Amino acid sequence: MVFDQANSQLGIAVRSDIDYGPSSSKVNVIVQIPILINQIQCLIITEYDLTGQERSSQVFSVDNVDSNDYYYLGEDYFAQEDSFYSIRFFTGKPSDDRSTCQEYGAVCTHKLQVNILKDPWIIGLQDFSECICLTVLYNITSKSTPL
């Protein structure tokens, strides 16, 4: 059932006949800062197209992290549909011209596909952490050669 306000009429319409307005193809971004590395002061987020070609990069000063270690990239940065994003975290501050981050790169993510169904797109540690499995070998002898 639909109501046509212009003509004050009730009717039945197929869903494709209903104009829900423009759909959003971009969302705000919130990223969780790696908590084990408490010196993260800068991050670079890089956007890639679907073929893996780099489109753009932007540098952010990590200066306002909330109590759950999340950083909001701001009102002027949006993740776009049909794009992938990777994030590199650095221990130093942004350069004066904000073209890069100083110091050491501490952590980087793999390419993440944007979720435009949620605004903001929240990127948590679980989205870019990798599990590794170590096997401890017993009764292994090593040979050492004197120098």
Short mmCIF file of C-alpha atoms in Angstrom, two decimals:
data_model
loop_
_atom_site.label_atom_id
_atom_site.label_comp_id
_atom_site.label_asym_id
_atom_site.label_seq_id
_atom_site.Cartn_x
_atom_site.Cartn_y
_atom_site.Cartn_z
CA MET A 1 0.00 0.00 0.00
CA VAL A 2 1.21 3.48 -0.82
CA PHE A 3 -0.25 6.91 -0.29
CA ASP A 4 0.04 9.48 -3.07
CA GLN A 5 0.09 12.78 -1.17
CA ALA A 6 -0.22 14.89 -4.32
CA ASN A 7 -3.56 13.29 -5.24
CA SER A 8 -4.63 12.15 -1.76
CA GLN A 9 -5.04 8.57 -2.96
CA LEU A 10 -4.20 5.14 -1.59
CA GLY A 11 -2.96 2.50 -3.97
CA ILE A 12 -0.85 -0.57 -4.53
CA ALA A 13 2.58 -0.19 -6.09
CA VAL A 14 5.44 -2.49 -6.95
CA ARG A 15 8.57 -1.72 -4.91
CA SER A 16 10.40 -0.62 -8.06
CA ASP A 17 7.73 2.06 -8.55
CA ILE A 18 8.55 3.67 -5.23
CA ASP A 19 11.20 6.37 -5.17
CA TYR A 20 13.06 6.05 -1.87
CA GLY A 21 15.37 8.91 -2.76
CA PRO A 22 19.04 8.71 -3.65
CA SER A 23 20.97 5.83 -2.11
CA SER A 24 24.18 6.68 -0.38
CA SER A 25 27.31 5.35 -2.01
CA LYS A 26 29.66 6.82 0.59
CA VAL A 27 29.98 6.57 4.37
CA ASN A 28 31.98 8.14 7.19
CA VAL A 29 34.90 6.12 8.58
CA ILE A 30 35.95 5.26 12.14
CA VAL A 31 39.08 3.15 12.66
CA GLN A 32 40.32 1.43 15.81
CA ILE A 33 43.92 2.27 16.65
CA PRO A 34 46.12 -0.73 17.56
CA ILE A 35 46.08 -0.64 21.35
CA LEU A 36 49.36 -2.47 21.88
CA ILE A 37 51.16 0.32 20.12
CA ASN A 38 50.26 3.35 22.19
CA GLN A 39 52.48 5.71 20.25
CA ILE A 40 50.42 5.84 17.04
CA GLN A 41 50.25 9.52 16.08
CA CYS A 42 49.57 9.37 12.36
CA LEU A 43 47.83 7.21 9.79
CA ILE A 44 47.62 7.13 6.02
CA ILE A 45 44.50 5.74 4.39
CA THR A 46 44.85 4.73 0.75
CA GLU A 47 41.93 4.18 -1.62
CA TYR A 48 42.11 1.58 -4.41
CA ASP A 49 39.76 0.87 -7.29
CA LEU A 50 38.37 -2.61 -7.93
CA THR A 51 41.40 -3.54 -10.07
CA GLY A 52 43.79 -2.72 -7.21
CA GLN A 53 45.09 0.54 -8.70
CA GLU A 54 45.75 3.28 -6.15
CA ARG A 55 43.36 6.22 -6.46
CA SER A 56 44.42 8.49 -3.61
CA SER A 57 45.98 8.68 -0.15
CA GLN A 58 45.25 10.97 2.75
CA VAL A 59 47.24 11.62 5.93
CA PHE A 60 45.57 12.03 9.33
CA SER A 61 46.96 13.17 12.66
CA VAL A 62 45.65 10.74 15.29
CA ASP A 63 44.88 13.28 17.99
CA ASN A 64 41.40 12.53 19.28
CA VAL A 65 40.99 8.83 20.10
CA ASP A 66 37.90 7.83 22.10
CA SER A 67 37.90 5.60 25.20
CA ASN A 68 37.59 2.46 23.03
CA ASP A 69 40.66 3.42 20.95
CA TYR A 70 38.63 4.47 17.90
CA TYR A 71 39.56 7.46 15.76
CA TYR A 72 36.97 9.26 13.62
CA LEU A 73 38.43 10.42 10.30
CA GLY A 74 36.13 13.44 10.19
CA GLU A 75 33.21 14.92 8.32
CA ASP A 76 35.22 15.60 5.14
CA TYR A 77 36.47 12.04 4.56
CA PHE A 78 34.14 9.41 3.12
CA ALA A 79 34.70 5.85 1.99
CA GLN A 80 33.18 5.21 -1.44
CA GLU A 81 31.29 2.20 -2.75
CA ASP A 82 33.28 0.02 -5.18
CA SER A 83 36.58 0.83 -3.48
CA PHE A 84 39.09 -0.88 -1.25
CA TYR A 85 41.05 0.84 1.53
CA SER A 86 44.28 0.11 3.36
CA ILE A 87 45.53 1.89 6.44
CA ARG A 88 49.12 2.36 7.59
CA PHE A 89 49.75 3.42 11.18
CA PHE A 90 52.87 5.39 12.15
CA THR A 91 54.56 6.33 15.43
CA GLY A 92 55.50 9.82 14.26
CA LYS A 93 53.44 12.90 13.48
CA PRO A 94 52.37 14.01 10.00
CA SER A 95 54.92 15.95 7.99
CA ASP A 96 54.45 19.72 7.89
CA ASP A 97 52.85 19.57 4.43
CA ARG A 98 50.71 16.57 5.52
CA SER A 99 51.96 14.49 2.58
CA THR A 100 53.30 11.63 4.70
CA CYS A 101 53.86 10.44 8.27
CA GLN A 102 57.21 10.70 10.00
CA GLU A 103 59.01 8.00 11.98
CA TYR A 104 58.27 4.31 11.63
CA GLY A 105 55.38 2.45 10.10
CA ALA A 106 54.09 0.22 12.87
CA VAL A 107 51.13 -1.64 11.39
CA CYS A 108 49.41 -1.81 8.03
CA THR A 109 46.17 -3.45 7.00
CA HIS A 110 45.38 -5.50 3.94
CA LYS A 111 42.92 -3.99 1.45
CA LEU A 112 39.52 -3.71 3.13
CA GLN A 113 36.28 -3.51 1.17
CA VAL A 114 33.99 -0.70 2.32
CA ASN A 115 30.70 -1.57 4.00
CA ILE A 116 28.29 1.14 2.83
CA LEU A 117 25.38 -0.46 4.67
CA LYS A 118 26.67 1.00 7.92
CA ASP A 119 27.36 4.69 8.42
CA PRO A 120 29.84 5.15 9.93
CA TRP A 121 31.93 2.26 8.61
CA ILE A 122 33.69 1.05 11.76
CA ILE A 123 37.00 -0.69 11.11
CA GLY A 124 37.96 -2.64 14.23
CA LEU A 125 41.09 -4.57 15.10
CA GLN A 126 39.33 -7.81 14.15
CA ASP A 127 39.02 -6.48 10.58
CA PHE A 128 42.76 -6.22 10.04
CA SER A 129 44.34 -8.56 12.59
CA GLU A 130 45.74 -11.85 11.40
CA CYS A 131 45.98 -15.01 13.46
CA ILE A 132 49.12 -17.08 13.21
CA CYS A 133 49.67 -20.56 14.50
CA LEU A 134 53.02 -21.61 15.93
CA THR A 135 54.07 -25.19 16.46
CA VAL A 136 56.67 -25.81 19.12
CA LEU A 137 59.01 -28.60 18.13
CA TYR A 138 60.50 -30.73 20.88
CA ASN A 139 63.73 -32.74 20.87
CA ILE A 140 65.31 -30.68 18.13
CA THR A 141 69.05 -30.31 18.31
CA SER A 142 70.86 -27.56 16.56
CA LYS A 143 74.37 -27.51 15.30
CA SER A 144 76.39 -24.43 15.83
CA THR A 145 79.54 -23.59 14.06
CA PRO A 146 82.15 -21.60 15.97
CA LEU A 147 83.21 -18.37 14.33
#
